[in-house]
PDB file of N, CA and C in Angstrom:
ATOM      1  N   UNK A   1     129.495  61.927 161.120  1.00 42.00           N
ATOM      2  CA  UNK A   1     129.652  60.848 160.816  1.00 42.00           C
ATOM      3  C   UNK A   1     128.357  59.930 160.285  1.00 42.00           C
ATOM      4  N   UNK A   2     128.568  59.647 158.927  1.00 51.00           N
ATOM      5  CA  UNK A   2     127.285  58.882 158.844  1.00 51.00           C
ATOM      6  C   UNK A   2     126.448  57.922 159.472  1.00 51.00           C
ATOM      7  N   UNK A   3     125.375  57.669 159.541  1.00 54.00           N
ATOM      8  CA  UNK A   3     124.508  56.764 160.261  1.00 54.00           C
ATOM      9  C   UNK A   3     124.854  55.398 159.551  1.00 54.00           C
ATOM     10  N   UNK A   4     125.473  55.132 158.329  1.00 57.00           N
ATOM     11  CA  UNK A   4     125.980  53.833 158.054  1.00 57.00           C
ATOM     12  C   UNK A   4     127.009  53.109 157.989  1.00 57.00           C
ATOM     13  N   UNK A   5     128.174  54.613 158.860  1.00 50.00           N
ATOM     14  CA  UNK A   5     129.487  54.217 159.365  1.00 50.00           C
ATOM     15  C   UNK A   5     129.788  54.271 160.675  1.00 50.00           C
ATOM     16  N   UNK A   6     128.687  54.756 161.396  1.00 52.00           N
ATOM     17  CA  UNK A   6     128.581  54.930 162.932  1.00 52.00           C
ATOM     18  C   UNK A   6     128.383  53.432 163.360  1.00 52.00           C
ATOM     19  N   UNK A   7     129.274  52.641 164.377  1.00 47.00           N
ATOM     20  CA  UNK A   7     129.519  51.941 164.766  1.00 47.00           C
ATOM     21  C   UNK A   7     128.394  51.383 165.967  1.00 47.00           C
ATOM     22  N   UNK A   8     127.425  52.178 165.868  1.00 49.00           N
ATOM     23  CA  UNK A   8     126.345  52.282 167.119  1.00 49.00           C
ATOM     24  C   UNK A   8     125.151  51.326 166.169  1.00 49.00           C
ATOM     25  N   UNK A   9     125.574  51.746 164.915  1.00 52.00           N
ATOM     26  CA  UNK A   9     124.396  50.997 164.055  1.00 52.00           C
ATOM     27  C   UNK A   9     124.708  50.353 163.187  1.00 52.00           C
ATOM     28  N   UNK A  10     125.867  49.651 163.532  1.00 57.00           N
ATOM     29  CA  UNK A  10     126.487  48.462 162.864  1.00 57.00           C
ATOM     30  C   UNK A  10     127.828  48.939 162.202  1.00 57.00           C
ATOM     31  N   UNK A  11     127.572  49.924 161.205  1.00 79.00           N
ATOM     32  CA  UNK A  11     129.068  50.276 160.394  1.00 79.00           C
ATOM     33  C   UNK A  11     129.402  49.333 159.439  1.00 79.00           C
ATOM     34  N   UNK A  12     128.237  49.265 158.735  1.00 87.00           N
ATOM     35  CA  UNK A  12     128.022  48.354 157.217  1.00 87.00           C
ATOM     36  C   UNK A  12     128.636  48.624 155.998  1.00 87.00           C
ATOM     37  N   UNK A  13     128.719  49.830 156.105  1.00 89.00           N
ATOM     38  CA  UNK A  13     129.967  50.299 155.344  1.00 89.00           C
ATOM     39  C   UNK A  13     131.725  50.025 155.533  1.00 89.00           C
ATOM     40  N   UNK A  14     131.744  50.285 156.352  1.00 89.00           N
ATOM     41  CA  UNK A  14     133.529  49.660 156.983  1.00 89.00           C
ATOM     42  C   UNK A  14     133.271  48.270 156.865  1.00 89.00           C
ATOM     43  N   UNK A  15     132.319  47.587 157.213  1.00 90.00           N
ATOM     44  CA  UNK A  15     132.231  45.936 157.179  1.00 90.00           C
ATOM     45  C   UNK A  15     132.403  45.320 155.914  1.00 90.00           C
ATOM     46  N   UNK A  16     131.653  46.077 155.043  1.00 93.00           N
ATOM     47  CA  UNK A  16     131.449  45.652 153.586  1.00 93.00           C
ATOM     48  C   UNK A  16     133.239  45.782 152.980  1.00 93.00           C
ATOM     49  N   UNK A  17     133.809  46.807 153.131  1.00 92.00           N
ATOM     50  CA  UNK A  17     135.026  47.580 152.941  1.00 92.00           C
ATOM     51  C   UNK A  17     136.360  46.526 153.082  1.00 92.00           C
ATOM     52  N   UNK A  18     136.070  46.226 154.562  1.00 93.00           N
ATOM     53  CA  UNK A  18     136.843  45.578 155.326  1.00 93.00           C
ATOM     54  C   UNK A  18     136.791  43.720 154.576  1.00 93.00           C
ATOM     55  N   UNK A  19     135.172  43.272 154.466  1.00 94.00           N
ATOM     56  CA  UNK A  19     135.195  41.821 154.280  1.00 94.00           C
ATOM     57  C   UNK A  19     135.941  41.791 152.695  1.00 94.00           C
ATOM     58  N   UNK A  20     135.594  42.741 151.819  1.00 95.00           N
ATOM     59  CA  UNK A  20     136.192  42.448 150.317  1.00 95.00           C
ATOM     60  C   UNK A  20     137.506  42.306 150.431  1.00 95.00           C
ATOM     61  N   UNK A  21     138.303  43.589 150.763  1.00 95.00           N
ATOM     62  CA  UNK A  21     139.678  43.460 151.038  1.00 95.00           C
ATOM     63  C   UNK A  21     140.132  42.165 151.581  1.00 95.00           C
ATOM     64  N   UNK A  22     139.321  41.378 152.655  1.00 97.00           N
ATOM     65  CA  UNK A  22     139.911  40.209 152.922  1.00 97.00           C
ATOM     66  C   UNK A  22     139.515  39.159 152.086  1.00 97.00           C
ATOM     67  N   UNK A  23     138.436  39.071 151.259  1.00 97.00           N
ATOM     68  CA  UNK A  23     138.545  38.395 150.404  1.00 97.00           C
ATOM     69  C   UNK A  23     139.181  38.579 149.200  1.00 97.00           C
ATOM     70  N   UNK A  24     139.505  39.421 148.844  1.00 96.00           N
ATOM     71  CA  UNK A  24     140.388  40.574 147.458  1.00 96.00           C
ATOM     72  C   UNK A  24     138.872  40.113 146.633  1.00 96.00           C
ATOM     73  N   UNK A  25     138.195  40.673 147.060  1.00 95.00           N
ATOM     74  CA  UNK A  25     137.020  41.290 145.761  1.00 95.00           C
ATOM     75  C   UNK A  25     136.789  42.476 145.777  1.00 95.00           C
ATOM     76  N   UNK A  26     137.345  42.969 144.145  1.00 95.00           N
ATOM     77  CA  UNK A  26     136.832  44.108 143.824  1.00 95.00           C
ATOM     78  C   UNK A  26     135.721  44.480 144.085  1.00 95.00           C
ATOM     79  N   UNK A  27     135.777  45.798 144.755  1.00 93.00           N
ATOM     80  CA  UNK A  27     134.723  46.501 145.111  1.00 93.00           C
ATOM     81  C   UNK A  27     134.048  48.079 144.727  1.00 93.00           C
ATOM     82  N   UNK A  28     133.674  48.014 143.662  1.00 94.00           N
ATOM     83  CA  UNK A  28     132.907  49.269 143.229  1.00 94.00           C
ATOM     84  C   UNK A  28     132.551  50.039 144.117  1.00 94.00           C
ATOM     85  N   UNK A  29     132.864  51.051 144.784  1.00 92.00           N
ATOM     86  CA  UNK A  29     132.507  51.917 145.557  1.00 92.00           C
ATOM     87  C   UNK A  29     130.824  52.478 145.238  1.00 92.00           C
ATOM     88  N   UNK A  30     130.529  52.576 144.232  1.00 94.00           N
ATOM     89  CA  UNK A  30     128.761  52.663 144.219  1.00 94.00           C
ATOM     90  C   UNK A  30     128.148  51.488 144.355  1.00 94.00           C
ATOM     91  N   UNK A  31     128.790  50.311 144.711  1.00 93.00           N
ATOM     92  CA  UNK A  31     127.798  49.245 145.277  1.00 93.00           C
ATOM     93  C   UNK A  31     127.741  48.922 146.651  1.00 93.00           C
ATOM     94  N   UNK A  32     128.156  49.645 147.224  1.00 92.00           N
ATOM     95  CA  UNK A  32     128.349  49.561 148.577  1.00 92.00           C
ATOM     96  C   UNK A  32     127.030  49.859 149.527  1.00 92.00           C
ATOM     97  N   UNK A  33     125.954  50.866 148.786  1.00 91.00           N
ATOM     98  CA  UNK A  33     124.925  51.183 149.299  1.00 91.00           C
ATOM     99  C   UNK A  33     123.780  50.036 148.756  1.00 91.00           C
ATOM    100  N   UNK A  34     124.018  49.222 147.992  1.00 94.00           N
ATOM    101  CA  UNK A  34     123.302  48.184 147.603  1.00 94.00           C
ATOM    102  C   UNK A  34     123.065  47.299 148.389  1.00 94.00           C
ATOM    103  N   UNK A  35     124.794  46.647 148.828  1.00 93.00           N
ATOM    104  CA  UNK A  35     125.084  45.542 149.431  1.00 93.00           C
ATOM    105  C   UNK A  35     124.995  46.035 150.913  1.00 93.00           C
ATOM    106  N   UNK A  36     124.975  47.103 151.318  1.00 91.00           N
ATOM    107  CA  UNK A  36     124.529  48.063 152.416  1.00 91.00           C
ATOM    108  C   UNK A  36     122.648  47.339 152.759  1.00 91.00           C
ATOM    109  N   UNK A  37     122.013  47.530 151.920  1.00 91.00           N
ATOM    110  CA  UNK A  37     120.889  47.710 152.592  1.00 91.00           C
ATOM    111  C   UNK A  37     120.862  46.413 152.501  1.00 91.00           C
ATOM    112  N   UNK A  38     120.859  45.274 151.430  1.00 93.00           N
ATOM    113  CA  UNK A  38     120.903  43.922 151.141  1.00 93.00           C
ATOM    114  C   UNK A  38     121.181  43.221 153.129  1.00 93.00           C
ATOM    115  N   UNK A  39     122.610  43.596 153.547  1.00 90.00           N
ATOM    116  CA  UNK A  39     123.354  43.527 154.718  1.00 90.00           C
ATOM    117  C   UNK A  39     122.136  43.438 155.487  1.00 90.00           C
ATOM    118  N   UNK A  40     121.397  44.679 155.343  1.00 89.00           N
ATOM    119  CA  UNK A  40     120.706  45.083 156.952  1.00 89.00           C
ATOM    120  C   UNK A  40     119.280  44.362 156.821  1.00 89.00           C
ATOM    121  N   UNK A  41     119.028  43.830 155.159  1.00 93.00           N
ATOM    122  CA  UNK A  41     118.009  43.217 155.328  1.00 93.00           C
ATOM    123  C   UNK A  41     118.219  41.464 155.700  1.00 93.00           C
ATOM    124  N   UNK A  42     118.906  41.079 155.699  1.00 93.00           N
ATOM    125  CA  UNK A  42     119.766  40.448 156.212  1.00 93.00           C
ATOM    126  C   UNK A  42     119.478  39.930 157.680  1.00 93.00           C
ATOM    127  N   UNK A  43     120.533  41.193 157.658  1.00 91.00           N
ATOM    128  CA  UNK A  43     120.274  41.114 159.900  1.00 91.00           C
ATOM    129  C   UNK A  43     119.007  40.848 160.665  1.00 91.00           C
ATOM    130  N   UNK A  44     117.739  41.583 159.855  1.00 93.00           N
ATOM    131  CA  UNK A  44     116.938  41.719 160.664  1.00 93.00           C
ATOM    132  C   UNK A  44     116.094  40.345 160.008  1.00 93.00           C
ATOM    133  N   UNK A  45     116.204  39.786 159.236  1.00 95.00           N
ATOM    134  CA  UNK A  45     115.596  38.559 158.862  1.00 95.00           C
ATOM    135  C   UNK A  45     116.319  37.514 160.084  1.00 95.00           C
ATOM    136  N   UNK A  46     117.547  37.503 160.087  1.00 95.00           N
ATOM    137  CA  UNK A  46     118.357  36.925 161.345  1.00 95.00           C
ATOM    138  C   UNK A  46     118.153  37.088 162.521  1.00 95.00           C
ATOM    139  N   UNK A  47     117.643  38.332 162.598  1.00 94.00           N
ATOM    140  CA  UNK A  47     116.747  38.412 164.438  1.00 94.00           C
ATOM    141  C   UNK A  47     115.466  37.848 164.630  1.00 94.00           C
ATOM    142  N   UNK A  48     114.970  37.540 163.452  1.00 93.00           N
ATOM    143  CA  UNK A  48     113.478  37.316 163.585  1.00 93.00           C
ATOM    144  C   UNK A  48     113.542  35.935 164.124  1.00 93.00           C
ATOM    145  N   UNK A  49     114.566  35.163 163.583  1.00 91.00           N
ATOM    146  CA  UNK A  49     115.289  33.462 163.347  1.00 91.00           C
ATOM    147  C   UNK A  49     115.632  33.530 165.062  1.00 91.00           C
ATOM    148  N   UNK A  50     116.575  34.467 165.046  1.00 92.00           N
ATOM    149  CA  UNK A  50     116.968  34.327 166.445  1.00 92.00           C
ATOM    150  C   UNK A  50     116.104  34.655 167.850  1.00 92.00           C
ATOM    151  N   UNK A  51     115.107  35.229 167.406  1.00 93.00           N
ATOM    152  CA  UNK A  51     114.069  35.763 168.409  1.00 93.00           C
ATOM    153  C   UNK A  51     113.262  34.007 168.818  1.00 93.00           C
ATOM    154  N   UNK A  52     113.066  33.125 167.698  1.00 89.00           N
ATOM    155  CA  UNK A  52     112.233  32.412 167.912  1.00 89.00           C
ATOM    156  C   UNK A  52     112.541  31.162 168.964  1.00 89.00           C
ATOM    157  N   UNK A  53     112.120  31.225 170.132  1.00 89.00           N
ATOM    158  CA  UNK A  53     112.857  30.438 171.175  1.00 89.00           C
ATOM    159  C   UNK A  53     111.802  28.586 170.819  1.00 89.00           C
ATOM    160  N   UNK A  54     112.789  27.882 170.703  1.00 84.00           N
ATOM    161  CA  UNK A  54     112.595  26.604 170.902  1.00 84.00           C
ATOM    162  C   UNK A  54     112.503  26.176 172.250  1.00 84.00           C
ATOM    163  N   UNK A  55     111.814  25.140 171.963  1.00 88.00           N
ATOM    164  CA  UNK A  55     111.593  23.888 173.737  1.00 88.00           C
ATOM    165  C   UNK A  55     113.147  23.324 173.225  1.00 88.00           C
ATOM    166  N   UNK A  56     113.268  22.880 174.468  1.00 87.00           N
ATOM    167  CA  UNK A  56     113.741  21.886 174.750  1.00 87.00           C
ATOM    168  C   UNK A  56     114.430  20.642 174.382  1.00 87.00           C
ATOM    169  N   UNK A  57     112.681  20.160 174.321  1.00 88.00           N
ATOM    170  CA  UNK A  57     112.710  19.208 173.860  1.00 88.00           C
ATOM    171  C   UNK A  57     112.556  18.731 172.111  1.00 88.00           C
ATOM    172  N   UNK A  58     113.086  19.910 171.370  1.00 86.00           N
ATOM    173  CA  UNK A  58     113.420  20.264 170.030  1.00 86.00           C
ATOM    174  C   UNK A  58     114.288  19.542 169.183  1.00 86.00           C
ATOM    175  N   UNK A  59     114.085  18.841 168.586  1.00 86.00           N
ATOM    176  CA  UNK A  59     115.462  17.848 167.562  1.00 86.00           C
ATOM    177  C   UNK A  59     115.431  18.778 166.362  1.00 86.00           C
ATOM    178  N   UNK A  60     116.935  18.340 166.278  1.00 83.00           N
ATOM    179  CA  UNK A  60     117.361  19.077 164.956  1.00 83.00           C
ATOM    180  C   UNK A  60     116.663  18.199 163.896  1.00 83.00           C
ATOM    181  N   UNK A  61     116.493  18.688 162.583  1.00 84.00           N
ATOM    182  CA  UNK A  61     116.086  17.830 161.771  1.00 84.00           C
ATOM    183  C   UNK A  61     117.194  16.935 161.113  1.00 84.00           C
ATOM    184  N   UNK A  62     116.154  15.482 160.497  1.00 87.00           N
ATOM    185  CA  UNK A  62     117.546  14.891 160.242  1.00 87.00           C
ATOM    186  C   UNK A  62     118.154  15.148 158.346  1.00 87.00           C
ATOM    187  N   UNK A  63     119.158  14.653 158.473  1.00 87.00           N
ATOM    188  CA  UNK A  63     120.210  14.368 157.535  1.00 87.00           C
ATOM    189  C   UNK A  63     119.755  13.454 156.448  1.00 87.00           C
ATOM    190  N   UNK A  64     119.371  13.528 155.506  1.00 86.00           N
ATOM    191  CA  UNK A  64     119.342  12.634 154.388  1.00 86.00           C
ATOM    192  C   UNK A  64     120.594  12.825 153.561  1.00 86.00           C
ATOM    193  N   UNK A  65     121.230  11.331 153.027  1.00 89.00           N
ATOM    194  CA  UNK A  65     121.906  11.469 152.392  1.00 89.00           C
ATOM    195  C   UNK A  65     121.567  10.704 151.212  1.00 89.00           C
ATOM    196  N   UNK A  66     122.116  10.612 149.882  1.00 82.00           N
ATOM    197  CA  UNK A  66     121.744   9.743 149.207  1.00 82.00           C
ATOM    198  C   UNK A  66     123.082   8.570 148.653  1.00 82.00           C
TER     199      UNK A  66
END
């Protein structure tokens, strides 16, 4: 089993194929590597955000509406 399909490493190829099928998006198999690379970068960025702890007294940013 390749690392890209190994469930312990995230199984991005399987996820990409399943998501494309659920959304009825035509998926050229040649795109899977690039999509997987993009998702890996996004997952790493999200991990940095999730690791940043905020104090309990932090408030959400206000929402401005026009």
